[in-house]
mmCIF file of C-alpha atoms in Angstrom:
data_model
loop_
_atom_site.group_PDB
_atom_site.id
_atom_site.type_symbol
_atom_site.label_atom_id
_atom_site.label_comp_id
_atom_site.label_asym_id
_atom_site.label_seq_id
_atom_site.Cartn_x
_atom_site.Cartn_y
_atom_site.Cartn_z
ATOM 1 C CA UNK A 894 77.097 48.455 181.959
ATOM 2 C CA UNK A 895 74.247 50.857 180.908
ATOM 3 C CA UNK A 896 70.863 49.194 181.707
ATOM 4 C CA UNK A 897 68.369 51.887 180.926
ATOM 5 C CA UNK A 898 67.329 49.917 177.539
ATOM 6 C CA UNK A 899 66.955 46.805 179.634
ATOM 7 C CA UNK A 900 64.621 48.399 181.983
ATOM 8 C CA UNK A 901 62.601 50.000 179.468
ATOM 9 C CA UNK A 902 62.152 46.799 177.667
ATOM 10 C CA UNK A 903 60.695 45.155 180.944
ATOM 11 C CA UNK A 904 56.972 44.798 181.849
ATOM 12 C CA UNK A 905 54.912 46.411 184.540
ATOM 13 C CA UNK A 906 54.769 44.031 187.638
ATOM 14 C CA UNK A 907 50.992 44.295 187.171
ATOM 15 C CA UNK A 908 51.429 42.683 183.515
ATOM 16 C CA UNK A 909 53.677 40.042 184.798
ATOM 17 C CA UNK A 910 51.328 39.009 187.261
ATOM 18 C CA UNK A 911 48.142 39.033 185.211
ATOM 19 C CA UNK A 912 50.228 36.728 182.775
ATOM 20 C CA UNK A 913 51.495 34.365 185.520
ATOM 21 C CA UNK A 914 50.405 30.543 184.702
ATOM 22 C CA UNK A 915 52.128 28.720 187.149
ATOM 23 C CA UNK A 916 52.652 30.220 190.683
ATOM 24 C CA UNK A 917 50.225 33.329 190.452
ATOM 25 C CA UNK A 918 47.850 32.081 193.256
ATOM 26 C CA UNK A 919 50.726 32.027 195.908
ATOM 27 C CA UNK A 920 52.363 35.144 194.452
ATOM 28 C CA UNK A 921 49.315 37.075 195.132
ATOM 29 C CA UNK A 922 49.030 35.556 198.732
ATOM 30 C CA UNK A 923 52.421 36.384 199.725
ATOM 31 C CA UNK A 924 52.055 40.049 198.159
ATOM 32 C CA UNK A 925 48.549 40.579 200.284
ATOM 33 C CA UNK A 926 49.448 39.092 203.567
ATOM 34 C CA UNK A 927 53.257 40.212 203.940
ATOM 35 C CA UNK A 928 53.000 43.612 206.227
ATOM 36 C CA UNK A 929 55.954 45.575 205.845
ATOM 37 C CA UNK A 930 56.937 47.073 209.318
ATOM 38 C CA UNK A 931 55.980 50.178 210.403
ATOM 39 C CA UNK A 932 59.330 50.927 211.910
ATOM 40 C CA UNK A 933 60.745 51.073 208.636
ATOM 41 C CA UNK A 934 59.460 54.192 207.207
ATOM 42 C CA UNK A 935 62.560 56.096 207.846
ATOM 43 C CA UNK A 936 64.669 53.530 205.588
ATOM 44 C CA UNK A 937 62.215 53.981 203.273
ATOM 45 C CA UNK A 938 62.599 57.788 203.036
ATOM 46 C CA UNK A 939 66.137 57.335 202.340
ATOM 47 C CA UNK A 940 65.765 54.901 199.755
ATOM 48 C CA UNK A 941 63.138 57.327 198.152
ATOM 49 C CA UNK A 942 65.950 59.832 197.954
ATOM 50 C CA UNK A 943 68.296 57.361 196.302
ATOM 51 C CA UNK A 944 65.924 57.389 192.722
ATOM 52 C CA UNK A 945 66.275 53.982 192.667
ATOM 53 C CA UNK A 946 64.782 51.743 190.038
ATOM 54 C CA UNK A 947 65.196 48.164 189.401
ATOM 55 C CA UNK A 948 65.220 45.170 186.728
ATOM 56 C CA UNK A 949 63.720 41.833 187.692
ATOM 57 C CA UNK A 950 64.606 38.696 185.993
ATOM 58 C CA UNK A 951 62.497 36.115 186.586
ATOM 59 C CA UNK A 952 60.459 33.360 185.364
ATOM 60 C CA UNK A 953 56.509 32.496 186.825
ATOM 61 C CA UNK A 954 57.981 28.557 186.971
ATOM 62 C CA UNK A 955 60.305 29.494 189.969
ATOM 63 C CA UNK A 956 59.665 29.305 193.468
ATOM 64 C CA UNK A 957 62.068 31.247 194.349
ATOM 65 C CA UNK A 958 60.511 34.056 192.457
ATOM 66 C CA UNK A 959 57.156 33.425 193.841
ATOM 67 C CA UNK A 960 58.483 33.643 197.536
ATOM 68 C CA UNK A 961 60.910 36.553 196.942
ATOM 69 C CA UNK A 962 59.503 38.913 194.173
ATOM 70 C CA UNK A 963 55.917 39.894 196.391
ATOM 71 C CA UNK A 964 58.089 40.925 198.937
ATOM 72 C CA UNK A 965 60.475 42.892 197.043
ATOM 73 C CA UNK A 966 57.374 44.670 195.609
ATOM 74 C CA UNK A 967 56.424 45.743 199.166
ATOM 75 C CA UNK A 968 59.662 47.240 199.451
ATOM 76 C CA UNK A 969 59.662 48.806 195.960
ATOM 77 C CA UNK A 970 56.410 50.610 196.860
ATOM 78 C CA UNK A 971 57.929 51.972 200.126
ATOM 79 C CA UNK A 972 60.967 53.179 198.647
ATOM 80 C CA UNK A 973 59.261 54.625 195.040
ATOM 81 C CA UNK A 974 61.401 51.962 193.265
ATOM 82 C CA UNK A 975 59.942 51.736 189.959
ATOM 83 C CA UNK A 976 60.189 47.860 188.817
ATOM 84 C CA UNK A 977 60.524 46.686 185.516
ATOM 85 C CA UNK A 978 60.490 42.516 184.957
ATOM 86 C CA UNK A 979 62.127 40.515 182.263
ATOM 87 C CA UNK A 980 61.488 36.766 181.466
ATOM 88 C CA UNK A 981 64.896 35.192 181.866
ATOM 89 C CA UNK A 982 64.396 32.740 179.245
ATOM 90 C CA UNK A 983 64.013 35.368 176.989
ATOM 91 C CA UNK A 984 66.700 37.730 177.886
ATOM 92 C CA UNK A 985 69.797 35.506 178.110
ATOM 93 C CA UNK A 986 71.996 37.976 176.913
ATOM 94 C CA UNK A 987 71.180 40.352 180.100
ATOM 95 C CA UNK A 988 70.889 37.089 182.146
ATOM 96 C CA UNK A 989 74.090 36.125 181.243
ATOM 97 C CA UNK A 990 75.892 38.706 183.003
ATOM 98 C CA UNK A 991 74.056 37.670 186.355
ATOM 99 C CA UNK A 992 74.899 34.277 186.551
ATOM 100 C CA UNK A 993 75.011 32.818 190.092
ATOM 101 C CA UNK A 994 78.629 31.297 191.002
ATOM 102 C CA UNK A 995 79.552 32.248 187.310
ATOM 103 C CA UNK A 996 77.558 29.639 185.966
ATOM 104 C CA UNK A 997 73.867 29.190 186.924
ATOM 105 C CA UNK A 998 71.056 31.159 185.705
ATOM 106 C CA UNK A 999 69.315 31.331 188.804
ATOM 107 C CA UNK A 1000 66.630 33.371 189.482
ATOM 108 C CA UNK A 1001 65.039 36.179 190.279
ATOM 109 C CA UNK A 1002 67.641 38.483 190.018
ATOM 110 C CA UNK A 1003 67.285 41.909 190.971
ATOM 111 C CA UNK A 1004 69.172 44.684 189.530
ATOM 112 C CA UNK A 1005 69.163 48.201 190.860
ATOM 113 C CA UNK A 1006 70.000 50.822 188.631
ATOM 114 C CA UNK A 1007 70.463 54.644 189.056
ATOM 115 C CA UNK A 1008 68.444 57.408 187.122
ATOM 116 C CA UNK A 1009 71.576 57.325 184.564
ATOM 117 C CA UNK A 1010 70.751 53.451 184.157
ATOM 118 C CA UNK A 1011 73.981 52.215 185.889
ATOM 119 C CA UNK A 1012 73.893 49.351 188.097
ATOM 120 C CA UNK A 1013 74.506 50.166 191.381
ATOM 121 C CA UNK A 1014 73.498 46.828 192.748
ATOM 122 C CA UNK A 1015 72.359 43.414 192.674
ATOM 123 C CA UNK A 1016 70.514 41.150 194.798
ATOM 124 C CA UNK A 1017 69.424 37.325 194.199
ATOM 125 C CA UNK A 1018 68.468 34.545 193.797
ATOM 126 C CA UNK A 1019 67.917 33.705 197.789
ATOM 127 C CA UNK A 1020 68.367 35.132 201.255
ATOM 128 C CA UNK A 1021 71.235 33.170 203.195
ATOM 129 C CA UNK A 1022 68.789 31.103 205.504
ATOM 130 C CA UNK A 1023 66.699 30.236 202.386
ATOM 131 C CA UNK A 1024 69.909 28.771 200.928
ATOM 132 C CA UNK A 1025 70.482 26.886 203.668
ATOM 133 C CA UNK A 1026 66.735 25.470 203.866
ATOM 134 C CA UNK A 1027 67.496 24.493 199.734
ATOM 135 C CA UNK A 1028 71.120 23.254 200.860
ATOM 136 C CA UNK A 1029 69.754 20.720 203.457
ATOM 137 C CA UNK A 1030 66.673 19.867 201.136
ATOM 138 C CA UNK A 1031 69.212 18.820 198.567
ATOM 139 C CA UNK A 1032 71.412 17.117 200.699
ATOM 140 C CA UNK A 1033 68.291 14.768 201.386
ATOM 141 C CA UNK A 1034 67.832 13.189 198.169
ATOM 142 C CA UNK A 1035 68.635 10.017 196.897
ATOM 143 C CA UNK A 1036 71.767 10.092 194.170
ATOM 144 C CA UNK A 1037 70.426 11.341 191.116
ATOM 145 C CA UNK A 1038 70.880 8.218 189.476
ATOM 146 C CA UNK A 1039 68.518 6.251 192.193
ATOM 147 C CA UNK A 1040 65.215 4.928 190.631
ATOM 148 C CA UNK A 1041 63.089 7.201 192.728
ATOM 149 C CA UNK A 1042 65.155 9.986 192.477
ATOM 150 C CA UNK A 1043 62.424 12.230 189.722
ATOM 151 C CA UNK A 1044 59.894 10.856 192.294
ATOM 152 C CA UNK A 1045 61.873 12.259 195.312
ATOM 153 C CA UNK A 1046 63.001 15.684 193.868
ATOM 154 C CA UNK A 1047 59.536 16.506 192.822
ATOM 155 C CA UNK A 1048 58.084 15.710 196.393
ATOM 156 C CA UNK A 1049 60.944 17.724 197.501
ATOM 157 C CA UNK A 1050 59.907 20.743 195.171
ATOM 158 C CA UNK A 1051 56.037 20.850 196.021
ATOM 159 C CA UNK A 1052 57.260 20.662 200.022
ATOM 160 C CA UNK A 1053 59.612 23.721 199.001
ATOM 161 C CA UNK A 1054 56.687 25.718 197.540
ATOM 162 C CA UNK A 1055 54.670 24.887 200.321
ATOM 163 C CA UNK A 1056 57.305 26.304 202.645
ATOM 164 C CA UNK A 1057 57.780 29.336 200.718
ATOM 165 C CA UNK A 1058 54.262 30.433 201.083
ATOM 166 C CA UNK A 1059 53.173 29.496 204.456
ATOM 167 C CA UNK A 1060 56.552 29.714 206.547
ATOM 168 C CA UNK A 1061 56.587 33.283 207.511
ATOM 169 C CA UNK A 1062 60.045 32.975 208.817
ATOM 170 C CA UNK A 1063 61.056 32.633 205.366
ATOM 171 C CA UNK A 1064 59.158 35.994 204.675
ATOM 172 C CA UNK A 1065 60.973 37.569 207.281
ATOM 173 C CA UNK A 1066 64.739 36.554 206.024
ATOM 174 C CA UNK A 1067 63.843 37.376 202.214
ATOM 175 C CA UNK A 1068 62.325 40.704 203.829
ATOM 176 C CA UNK A 1069 65.286 41.445 206.124
ATOM 177 C CA UNK A 1070 67.731 40.570 203.106
ATOM 178 C CA UNK A 1071 66.645 42.856 200.615
ATOM 179 C CA UNK A 1072 66.256 45.728 203.254
ATOM 180 C CA UNK A 1073 69.837 45.430 204.246
ATOM 181 C CA UNK A 1074 70.864 45.588 200.246
ATOM 182 C CA UNK A 1075 68.821 48.438 199.786
ATOM 183 C CA UNK A 1076 70.303 50.348 202.740
#
């Protein structure tokens, strides 16, 4: 699939962040506080030679995007990967080509393309360790038919968002998984 038109349709990272309304503060916090390890510079030099570009399917309300995308932007800067953002809900035709487990519109999805607009790889929506954390969190929710399900789900989402923002081990897991994808 040629993705050049989708890439060109996307907005820059700055435009995306400027228009965020839900997780902007935490997104910026992670971005400003995530250090790219200096010892990874040789990897980024190799990535630069690949001349990758990236299309990111995302939405501001998504906690996984809040965690993953600031870290990816740091990688993209180091690897000189131009990145354009598309809102998932406005681009379902593309999103539906990248369903998680063939059925879920989970985000973020990062689509790597070459200079001709051809897909060379994808990543998302989560690093394996983060998926395990989410699976454990969901397993502790009461049955969805119970009276307090919505309250407990809201509490869980607040807890997850705080963990994403503050748990630097999570940041490292995301970085490691993204780094493996681009190498």
